[in-house]
Amino acid sequence: MRACVTILAAVGLLLAAGAAALALTPEEEAEGFVSIFDGKTLEGWDGDPRLWSVQDGIIRGQTTKENPAKGNTFCVWRGGKLRDFVLKIQFRIENGNSGIQYRSKEHAKWRINGYQAEVENNPGKVGFLYHEGGRGWLVNVGDFMVIEPADEGKCEKKVVSKVADVNALKEAGYYKGKDWNEYIIIAQGNYLRHYLNGYPTMALIDNDAPTNPNDPNDKKGSIREGLLALQIHAGPPMVVEFKDIRIKHLTSDYGNAVRLLGGENLDGWTVPFEKMVEAKTFTVKDGILDDTGRPAGYIRTTDDFTNYTLHLQLKHVQKGNSGVLLRMTGQDKVWPKSIEAQGQSGSMGDIWNIDKFPMKVAEDRTNGRHTRKMHESNERPTGEWNDYCITLDGGKLVIKVNNLIQNTATDCEEVPGKICLQAEGSHKQFRNIVLVPIGK
């Protein structure tokens, strides 16, 4: 009996270890993430066996003086291709250079070209975007870039804004030297974003001419689908480690992203209230929309939008109220018919239903028109930028604050409407307002 109990206990430990390797939180499971590394073997992965192994639940890439890499080489995930997705992955590196390839192509065995999220023990550099074997450097840490096609197969790269200040990132400890760090990589259409330990490190709208997906030797241009791989860089001996690799495939039909806010003007927006125009409630400079909060009202898009992901950054210059109105229809008035994604400090992620907008929300978190967010506030302190990501796809609404789902709704009336940014008495700022349309 004791031997049987011992065996059962050992089996239980193995099952627990397997469950731990999945590293999926209940929220991740509910969101549709799956683990693509079992924590024990390289099943589903393919790399040079001289250099890649699994040790203590970790994918380990290592070169030595006696066992070097012959050029940059990769451990490739063979479980499919990535198109639109959210990838979560932890890494640790002490020396050398590595990267996480996505939407990439294999031009020779274990040789990859495509988008690469930089992995390097170097604050201020780790987190940037590189095009391995193609266009080279793309987006530095802290930058928001737009790439356009140019003559003779070249491309034009332009930094249009900032997603973060590099020095502030370093001071905040966005990267943990020689320790475990978590990347979140998001690709929606031609809009790419990197986050490191929760901090945004870069954003790109890639309008460059696309590569030929069927030609492994066509290495330049934008890429909409491809392989996931982990890099060992040629050069001095190095060790890089990866674990807790989770992927969520996004199934919406994403179109090309557009910036709704330019750098120095309010083209595409209108302030429908004369008192707000006179008071200059909304002004824009250096890509930042400044909202004094007074008098009350909103600025709205001139165009209507129905299905989309809206991504923006919001800063509470001072504590107080604001909001983002969605699918706004009807006459302009202080409280127009719409869905409000709350912008009040401490309450981002709450939903307010304005003028009986048809929708279904969680009854246990709803009082009248107000639906509280799911979790405690995860906003950054006053004076720092927050990521606000709002998706309306058909009747489904999902609101994320700093990459955490804070609210959802269903059966939202699917009607074209304006997007509005509110002035409600307190000083706020908005930047990097990007809309990724969703087709049907």
Short mmCIF file of C-alpha atoms in Angstrom, two decimals:
data_model
loop_
_atom_site.label_atom_id
_atom_site.label_comp_id
_atom_site.label_asym_id
_atom_site.label_seq_id
_atom_site.Cartn_x
_atom_site.Cartn_y
_atom_site.Cartn_z
CA MET A 1 0.00 0.00 0.00
CA ARG A 2 2.84 2.40 0.89
CA ALA A 3 4.48 1.77 -2.50
CA CYS A 4 1.16 2.47 -4.23
CA VAL A 5 0.76 5.72 -2.32
CA THR A 6 4.32 6.70 -3.19
CA ILE A 7 3.70 6.04 -6.88
CA LEU A 8 0.45 8.00 -6.79
CA ALA A 9 2.22 10.86 -5.06
CA ALA A 10 4.94 10.86 -7.71
CA VAL A 11 2.34 10.88 -10.47
CA GLY A 12 0.61 13.77 -8.72
CA LEU A 13 3.88 15.70 -8.59
CA LEU A 14 4.43 15.09 -12.29
CA LEU A 15 0.92 16.28 -13.10
CA ALA A 16 1.43 19.34 -10.95
CA ALA A 17 4.72 20.05 -12.71
CA GLY A 18 2.98 19.74 -16.05
CA ALA A 19 0.23 22.09 -14.91
CA ALA A 20 2.81 24.56 -13.64
CA ALA A 21 4.54 24.46 -17.02
CA LEU A 22 1.34 25.66 -18.68
CA ALA A 23 1.54 28.82 -16.55
CA LEU A 24 -1.98 29.84 -17.52
CA THR A 25 -3.93 32.01 -15.12
CA PRO A 26 -7.73 31.62 -15.01
CA GLU A 27 -7.95 34.95 -16.85
CA GLU A 28 -5.61 33.70 -19.60
CA GLU A 29 -7.61 30.51 -20.00
CA ALA A 30 -10.82 32.55 -20.24
CA GLU A 31 -9.19 34.81 -22.85
CA GLY A 32 -8.22 31.85 -25.02
CA PHE A 33 -4.47 31.63 -24.41
CA VAL A 34 -2.76 28.27 -24.89
CA SER A 35 0.66 27.11 -23.74
CA ILE A 36 2.98 26.06 -26.56
CA PHE A 37 5.85 24.74 -24.39
CA ASP A 38 5.19 21.74 -22.17
CA GLY A 39 8.02 22.56 -19.76
CA LYS A 40 9.65 19.17 -20.20
CA THR A 41 10.60 18.59 -23.84
CA LEU A 42 11.13 20.40 -27.11
CA GLU A 43 8.07 18.72 -28.60
CA GLY A 44 6.68 21.11 -31.19
CA TRP A 45 9.99 22.99 -31.37
CA ASP A 46 12.87 22.42 -33.77
CA GLY A 47 16.43 23.70 -33.38
CA ASP A 48 20.05 22.61 -33.57
CA PRO A 49 20.26 19.91 -30.84
CA ARG A 50 23.88 20.92 -30.17
CA LEU A 51 22.63 24.30 -28.94
CA TRP A 52 19.05 23.91 -27.70
CA SER A 53 17.78 21.85 -24.77
CA VAL A 54 15.22 21.82 -21.96
CA GLN A 55 16.53 22.14 -18.43
CA ASP A 56 14.47 22.60 -15.27
CA GLY A 57 11.34 23.58 -17.22
CA ILE A 58 13.23 26.08 -19.40
CA ILE A 59 14.15 26.19 -23.09
CA ARG A 60 17.88 26.86 -22.97
CA GLY A 61 20.03 28.05 -25.85
CA GLN A 62 23.76 27.92 -25.23
CA THR A 63 26.98 28.33 -27.19
CA THR A 64 30.50 27.80 -25.94
CA LYS A 65 33.96 28.38 -27.33
CA GLU A 66 34.12 24.69 -28.19
CA ASN A 67 30.51 24.58 -29.47
CA PRO A 68 29.77 27.87 -31.28
CA ALA A 69 26.82 28.83 -33.44
CA LYS A 70 27.54 28.81 -37.13
CA GLY A 71 25.76 32.04 -37.90
CA ASN A 72 22.52 33.18 -36.29
CA THR A 73 20.42 30.10 -35.62
CA PHE A 74 16.90 29.56 -34.32
CA CYS A 75 14.66 27.17 -32.44
CA VAL A 76 11.46 27.20 -34.50
CA TRP A 77 7.96 26.52 -33.23
CA ARG A 78 6.42 24.02 -35.66
CA GLY A 79 2.88 24.28 -34.29
CA GLY A 80 1.68 26.65 -36.98
CA LYS A 81 2.06 30.21 -38.20
CA LEU A 82 1.28 33.44 -36.42
CA ARG A 83 -0.94 36.03 -38.06
CA ASP A 84 -2.79 38.23 -35.57
CA PHE A 85 -1.98 37.31 -32.00
CA VAL A 86 -0.98 38.15 -28.45
CA LEU A 87 2.20 36.40 -27.33
CA LYS A 88 3.37 36.21 -23.73
CA ILE A 89 6.86 34.82 -23.08
CA GLN A 90 9.44 35.07 -20.32
CA PHE A 91 13.16 35.25 -21.01
CA ARG A 92 16.45 35.55 -19.15
CA ILE A 93 19.85 36.42 -20.63
CA GLU A 94 23.18 37.29 -19.04
CA ASN A 95 25.37 37.99 -22.02
CA GLY A 96 25.21 37.94 -25.78
CA ASN A 97 22.33 38.79 -28.05
CA SER A 98 19.08 37.03 -28.79
CA GLY A 99 15.57 37.71 -29.99
CA ILE A 100 12.03 36.47 -30.43
CA GLN A 101 11.08 36.09 -34.07
CA TYR A 102 7.46 36.39 -35.15
CA ARG A 103 5.67 36.46 -38.50
CA SER A 104 8.95 35.16 -39.89
CA LYS A 105 10.15 32.95 -42.77
CA GLU A 106 12.68 30.12 -42.84
CA HIS A 107 15.06 30.62 -45.76
CA ALA A 108 17.31 27.69 -44.77
CA LYS A 109 17.18 25.08 -42.02
CA TRP A 110 17.00 26.93 -38.68
CA ARG A 111 17.71 30.21 -40.49
CA ILE A 112 15.01 32.84 -40.10
CA ASN A 113 14.16 36.31 -41.37
CA GLY A 114 11.35 38.57 -40.17
CA TYR A 115 10.24 40.67 -37.21
CA GLN A 116 12.38 40.29 -34.09
CA ALA A 117 11.74 41.52 -30.56
CA GLU A 118 15.19 42.27 -29.15
CA VAL A 119 16.46 40.18 -26.22
CA GLU A 120 19.62 41.62 -24.73
CA ASN A 121 20.94 42.40 -21.25
CA ASN A 122 20.99 46.09 -22.12
CA PRO A 123 18.37 48.52 -20.71
CA GLY A 124 17.35 51.04 -23.32
CA LYS A 125 17.91 48.56 -26.13
CA VAL A 126 16.05 45.46 -25.02
CA GLY A 127 12.49 45.83 -26.29
CA PHE A 128 13.19 47.37 -29.68
CA LEU A 129 12.07 45.94 -33.05
CA TYR A 130 14.47 44.57 -35.63
CA HIS A 131 13.88 42.97 -39.03
CA GLU A 132 16.22 39.98 -39.05
CA GLY A 133 17.69 39.34 -42.47
CA GLY A 134 15.57 42.08 -44.03
CA ARG A 135 15.21 45.79 -43.38
CA GLY A 136 17.44 45.73 -40.30
CA TRP A 137 16.75 48.18 -37.48
CA LEU A 138 13.13 49.30 -37.36
CA VAL A 139 11.91 50.88 -34.10
CA ASN A 140 13.95 52.04 -31.12
CA VAL A 141 12.75 51.68 -27.54
CA GLY A 142 10.28 54.43 -26.74
CA ASP A 143 9.35 55.24 -30.34
CA PHE A 144 6.14 55.05 -32.35
CA MET A 145 7.06 54.64 -35.99
CA VAL A 146 5.21 54.58 -39.29
CA ILE A 147 6.88 52.92 -42.28
CA GLU A 148 5.83 53.78 -45.83
CA PRO A 149 7.02 52.30 -49.12
CA ALA A 150 9.51 54.34 -51.12
CA ASP A 151 11.16 54.15 -54.52
CA GLU A 152 13.29 51.24 -55.72
CA GLY A 153 11.93 48.77 -53.18
CA LYS A 154 13.12 50.82 -50.22
CA CYS A 155 11.04 52.10 -47.33
CA GLU A 156 10.68 55.38 -45.49
CA LYS A 157 10.81 55.20 -41.69
CA LYS A 158 9.39 58.07 -39.65
CA VAL A 159 9.12 58.40 -35.88
CA VAL A 160 5.74 60.07 -35.38
CA SER A 161 5.42 59.96 -31.59
CA LYS A 162 6.61 58.38 -28.37
CA VAL A 163 5.11 55.47 -26.46
CA ALA A 164 7.47 55.97 -23.53
CA ASP A 165 10.48 57.96 -22.39
CA VAL A 166 13.60 55.77 -22.42
CA ASN A 167 15.14 57.32 -19.31
CA ALA A 168 11.85 57.00 -17.45
CA LEU A 169 11.67 53.34 -18.47
CA LYS A 170 15.15 52.73 -17.09
CA GLU A 171 14.34 54.51 -13.84
CA ALA A 172 11.12 52.50 -13.50
CA GLY A 173 13.08 49.26 -13.91
CA TYR A 174 11.26 48.13 -17.05
CA TYR A 175 14.02 45.55 -17.54
CA LYS A 176 15.40 43.25 -14.81
CA GLY A 177 19.05 42.60 -15.52
CA LYS A 178 20.04 38.92 -15.66
CA ASP A 179 16.60 37.99 -14.29
CA TRP A 180 13.28 36.84 -15.70
CA ASN A 181 11.43 39.37 -17.85
CA GLU A 182 8.08 39.05 -19.62
CA TYR A 183 7.46 40.19 -23.16
CA ILE A 184 3.96 40.81 -24.43
CA ILE A 185 3.93 41.11 -28.22
CA ILE A 186 0.72 42.14 -29.97
CA ALA A 187 0.14 42.02 -33.72
CA GLN A 188 -3.12 43.26 -35.22
CA GLY A 189 -3.05 43.76 -38.95
CA ASN A 190 -0.12 46.05 -39.74
CA TYR A 191 -0.02 47.39 -36.16
CA LEU A 192 2.67 45.90 -33.89
CA ARG A 193 3.37 46.61 -30.21
CA HIS A 194 5.92 45.41 -27.65
CA TYR A 195 5.59 45.51 -23.86
CA LEU A 196 8.28 44.53 -21.38
CA ASN A 197 7.21 43.78 -17.82
CA GLY A 198 4.06 45.77 -18.49
CA TYR A 199 5.76 48.85 -19.97
CA PRO A 200 5.25 49.78 -23.65
CA THR A 201 8.56 49.80 -25.50
CA MET A 202 7.57 50.45 -29.12
CA ALA A 203 4.73 50.66 -31.64
CA LEU A 204 4.79 50.34 -35.41
CA ILE A 205 2.32 50.84 -38.23
CA ASP A 206 4.00 49.01 -41.10
CA ASN A 207 2.61 50.28 -44.40
CA ASP A 208 5.58 49.02 -46.41
CA ALA A 209 4.94 46.88 -49.46
CA PRO A 210 4.42 43.26 -48.32
CA THR A 211 6.89 40.45 -48.78
CA ASN A 212 5.94 37.48 -50.90
CA PRO A 213 4.87 34.91 -48.29
CA ASN A 214 5.66 32.04 -50.67
CA ASP A 215 9.21 33.16 -51.43
CA PRO A 216 11.64 32.51 -48.52
CA ASN A 217 14.26 34.66 -50.24
CA ASP A 218 12.01 37.73 -50.40
CA LYS A 219 13.25 39.20 -47.14
CA LYS A 220 12.12 42.84 -47.21
CA GLY A 221 8.80 44.54 -46.66
CA SER A 222 5.92 44.17 -44.23
CA ILE A 223 4.83 40.71 -43.07
CA ARG A 224 1.33 39.60 -42.11
CA GLU A 225 1.93 35.96 -41.26
CA GLY A 226 4.80 33.67 -40.40
CA LEU A 227 6.77 31.57 -37.96
CA LEU A 228 7.64 32.01 -34.28
CA ALA A 229 11.25 31.28 -33.35
CA LEU A 230 13.87 31.89 -30.64
CA GLN A 231 17.34 33.13 -31.53
CA ILE A 232 20.92 32.28 -30.67
CA HIS A 233 23.21 34.95 -32.07
CA ALA A 234 26.53 34.20 -33.66
CA GLY A 235 29.55 35.48 -31.76
CA PRO A 236 30.98 35.01 -28.25
CA PRO A 237 29.66 32.25 -25.97
CA MET A 238 26.19 32.98 -24.64
CA VAL A 239 23.23 31.56 -22.73
CA VAL A 240 19.60 32.55 -23.22
CA GLU A 241 16.55 30.99 -21.58
CA PHE A 242 12.80 31.05 -22.27
CA LYS A 243 9.75 29.75 -20.41
CA ASP A 244 6.00 30.25 -19.90
CA ILE A 245 5.24 30.67 -23.61
CA ARG A 246 1.55 31.42 -24.18
CA ILE A 247 -0.20 32.43 -27.37
CA LYS A 248 -3.65 33.76 -28.15
CA HIS A 249 -4.61 33.70 -31.81
CA LEU A 250 -6.80 36.67 -32.73
CA THR A 251 -9.45 35.66 -35.23
CA SER A 252 -10.92 39.03 -36.19
CA ASP A 253 -10.41 40.28 -39.74
CA TYR A 254 -8.08 43.22 -39.07
CA GLY A 255 -7.51 45.88 -41.70
CA ASN A 256 -4.75 48.46 -41.89
CA ALA A 257 -4.33 50.65 -38.82
CA VAL A 258 -4.85 54.39 -39.03
CA ARG A 259 -3.70 57.15 -36.69
CA LEU A 260 -6.76 59.18 -35.76
CA LEU A 261 -4.63 61.97 -34.29
CA GLY A 262 -1.85 63.62 -36.26
CA GLY A 263 1.04 65.58 -34.87
CA GLU A 264 0.03 69.22 -34.97
CA ASN A 265 -3.64 69.54 -35.95
CA LEU A 266 -7.12 68.23 -35.25
CA ASP A 267 -7.86 67.00 -38.77
CA GLY A 268 -10.55 64.35 -38.61
CA TRP A 269 -11.99 65.74 -35.36
CA THR A 270 -14.53 68.41 -34.52
CA VAL A 271 -15.54 70.23 -31.34
CA PRO A 272 -19.33 70.61 -31.67
CA PHE A 273 -19.80 73.11 -28.81
CA GLU A 274 -19.00 76.79 -29.43
CA LYS A 275 -18.09 77.48 -25.81
CA MET A 276 -15.44 74.78 -25.92
CA VAL A 277 -14.04 76.18 -29.17
CA GLU A 278 -13.81 79.65 -27.59
CA ALA A 279 -12.18 78.24 -24.46
CA LYS A 280 -9.71 76.14 -26.48
CA THR A 281 -10.60 73.12 -24.38
CA PHE A 282 -8.81 70.82 -26.84
CA THR A 283 -5.47 71.63 -28.45
CA VAL A 284 -2.79 69.45 -29.99
CA LYS A 285 0.99 69.78 -29.99
CA ASP A 286 3.75 67.26 -30.66
CA GLY A 287 1.17 64.52 -31.12
CA ILE A 288 -0.45 65.11 -27.70
CA LEU A 289 -4.10 66.13 -27.43
CA ASP A 290 -4.45 68.39 -24.40
CA ASP A 291 -7.85 68.41 -22.68
CA THR A 292 -8.30 71.16 -20.07
CA GLY A 293 -11.58 69.61 -18.90
CA ARG A 294 -13.60 72.84 -19.07
CA PRO A 295 -16.28 73.51 -20.12
CA ALA A 296 -17.90 70.08 -20.16
CA GLY A 297 -18.42 68.33 -23.47
CA TYR A 298 -16.31 66.37 -25.93
CA ILE A 299 -14.34 66.33 -29.13
CA ARG A 300 -15.44 63.73 -31.68
CA THR A 301 -14.40 62.16 -34.93
CA THR A 302 -15.96 63.50 -38.09
CA ASP A 303 -16.28 59.96 -39.46
CA ASP A 304 -18.34 57.05 -38.16
CA PHE A 305 -16.78 53.74 -37.12
CA THR A 306 -18.49 50.47 -36.29
CA ASN A 307 -16.13 47.54 -35.66
CA TYR A 308 -12.56 48.16 -34.55
CA THR A 309 -9.89 48.02 -31.94
CA LEU A 310 -9.17 51.49 -30.60
CA HIS A 311 -5.83 51.89 -28.87
CA LEU A 312 -4.72 55.08 -27.16
CA GLN A 313 -2.66 56.39 -24.28
CA LEU A 314 -4.30 58.50 -21.57
CA LYS A 315 -2.56 60.56 -18.92
CA HIS A 316 -4.27 61.93 -15.82
CA VAL A 317 -2.48 65.27 -15.55
CA GLN A 318 -4.70 65.75 -12.51
CA LYS A 319 -7.18 63.47 -10.81
CA GLY A 320 -10.72 63.73 -12.09
CA ASN A 321 -13.12 62.67 -14.78
CA SER A 322 -13.08 62.02 -18.52
CA GLY A 323 -14.03 59.20 -20.85
CA VAL A 324 -14.07 57.66 -24.32
CA LEU A 325 -17.47 57.49 -26.01
CA LEU A 326 -18.08 54.73 -28.55
CA ARG A 327 -20.65 54.35 -31.35
CA MET A 328 -22.03 57.79 -30.49
CA THR A 329 -25.12 58.56 -32.57
CA GLY A 330 -27.77 61.26 -32.74
CA GLN A 331 -27.53 64.94 -31.96
CA ASP A 332 -24.54 66.48 -30.23
CA LYS A 333 -25.31 67.08 -26.56
CA VAL A 334 -23.35 66.78 -23.34
CA TRP A 335 -24.54 63.19 -22.84
CA PRO A 336 -25.11 61.70 -26.32
CA LYS A 337 -26.32 58.16 -26.94
CA SER A 338 -23.19 56.00 -26.69
CA ILE A 339 -21.14 53.54 -24.68
CA GLU A 340 -18.68 55.23 -22.34
CA ALA A 341 -15.38 53.60 -21.49
CA GLN A 342 -14.69 55.51 -18.30
CA GLY A 343 -11.66 57.78 -18.20
CA GLN A 344 -11.96 58.94 -14.60
CA SER A 345 -8.78 58.47 -12.60
CA GLY A 346 -9.06 55.26 -10.60
CA SER A 347 -12.06 54.08 -12.64
CA MET A 348 -10.61 53.33 -16.08
CA GLY A 349 -12.33 50.19 -17.33
CA ASP A 350 -15.74 51.03 -15.91
CA ILE A 351 -18.67 51.24 -18.36
CA TRP A 352 -21.40 53.86 -18.38
CA ASN A 353 -24.46 53.39 -20.56
CA ILE A 354 -25.55 56.76 -21.93
CA ASP A 355 -29.09 57.37 -23.18
CA LYS A 356 -30.14 53.70 -23.01
CA PHE A 357 -27.64 52.31 -25.50
CA PRO A 358 -28.69 48.69 -26.24
CA MET A 359 -26.18 46.30 -24.66
CA LYS A 360 -25.80 43.55 -22.05
CA VAL A 361 -23.39 43.88 -19.11
CA ALA A 362 -22.54 41.86 -16.00
CA GLU A 363 -25.54 42.18 -13.69
CA ASP A 364 -23.52 41.55 -10.52
CA ARG A 365 -21.29 44.57 -11.23
CA THR A 366 -23.99 46.90 -12.54
CA ASN A 367 -25.90 49.58 -10.68
CA GLY A 368 -28.21 51.54 -12.97
CA ARG A 369 -26.18 52.80 -15.94
CA HIS A 370 -22.81 52.02 -14.29
CA THR A 371 -20.91 48.72 -14.63
CA ARG A 372 -17.81 48.46 -12.41
CA LYS A 373 -14.59 47.02 -13.78
CA MET A 374 -13.65 43.42 -13.00
CA HIS A 375 -10.48 44.06 -11.00
CA GLU A 376 -8.98 46.68 -8.72
CA SER A 377 -7.54 49.68 -10.52
CA ASN A 378 -4.30 48.90 -12.37
CA GLU A 379 -3.73 52.47 -13.54
CA ARG A 380 -0.36 54.11 -13.32
CA PRO A 381 0.15 57.07 -10.97
CA THR A 382 -1.10 60.54 -11.86
CA GLY A 383 1.20 62.08 -14.46
CA GLU A 384 2.06 58.77 -16.16
CA TRP A 385 0.63 57.34 -19.37
CA ASN A 386 -1.90 54.49 -19.33
CA ASP A 387 -2.66 52.17 -22.23
CA TYR A 388 -6.36 52.00 -23.07
CA CYS A 389 -7.41 49.35 -25.60
CA ILE A 390 -11.08 49.05 -26.54
CA THR A 391 -12.45 46.51 -29.01
CA LEU A 392 -15.93 46.59 -30.52
CA ASP A 393 -16.41 43.56 -32.75
CA GLY A 394 -20.02 43.06 -33.72
CA GLY A 395 -21.95 43.03 -30.46
CA LYS A 396 -18.94 42.27 -28.27
CA LEU A 397 -17.10 44.93 -26.27
CA VAL A 398 -13.75 44.30 -24.52
CA ILE A 399 -11.95 47.00 -22.53
CA LYS A 400 -8.31 46.59 -21.50
CA VAL A 401 -6.37 48.89 -19.19
CA ASN A 402 -2.59 48.41 -19.33
CA ASN A 403 -3.15 45.01 -21.01
CA LEU A 404 -5.56 43.73 -18.35
CA ILE A 405 -9.16 43.01 -19.35
CA GLN A 406 -11.22 45.17 -17.02
CA ASN A 407 -14.67 44.91 -18.59
CA THR A 408 -16.73 43.25 -21.28
CA ALA A 409 -20.23 43.55 -22.69
CA THR A 410 -22.27 41.66 -25.25
CA ASP A 411 -25.15 42.37 -27.62
CA CYS A 412 -24.00 45.96 -28.12
CA GLU A 413 -26.03 47.61 -30.85
CA GLU A 414 -23.95 47.31 -34.02
CA VAL A 415 -24.35 50.79 -35.43
CA PRO A 416 -21.88 53.21 -37.06
CA GLY A 417 -21.02 56.03 -34.69
CA LYS A 418 -18.51 58.66 -33.66
CA ILE A 419 -15.64 58.24 -31.23
CA CYS A 420 -15.55 61.01 -28.61
CA LEU A 421 -13.04 62.12 -25.97
CA GLN A 422 -14.67 63.83 -23.02
CA ALA A 423 -13.92 66.99 -21.07
CA GLU A 424 -15.37 66.60 -17.58
CA GLY A 425 -13.65 69.10 -15.32
CA SER A 426 -10.10 67.75 -15.00
CA HIS A 427 -6.91 68.09 -17.05
CA LYS A 428 -6.19 65.02 -19.23
CA GLN A 429 -3.96 64.25 -22.19
CA PHE A 430 -4.32 61.72 -25.02
CA ARG A 431 -1.80 60.46 -27.58
CA ASN A 432 -1.17 57.63 -30.05
CA ILE A 433 -4.85 57.24 -30.94
CA VAL A 434 -4.85 54.32 -33.37
CA LEU A 435 -7.84 52.55 -34.89
CA VAL A 436 -7.52 49.09 -36.41
CA PRO A 437 -10.70 48.38 -38.41
CA ILE A 438 -12.34 44.95 -38.16
CA GLY A 439 -14.02 43.62 -41.26
CA LYS A 440 -16.93 41.27 -41.55
#
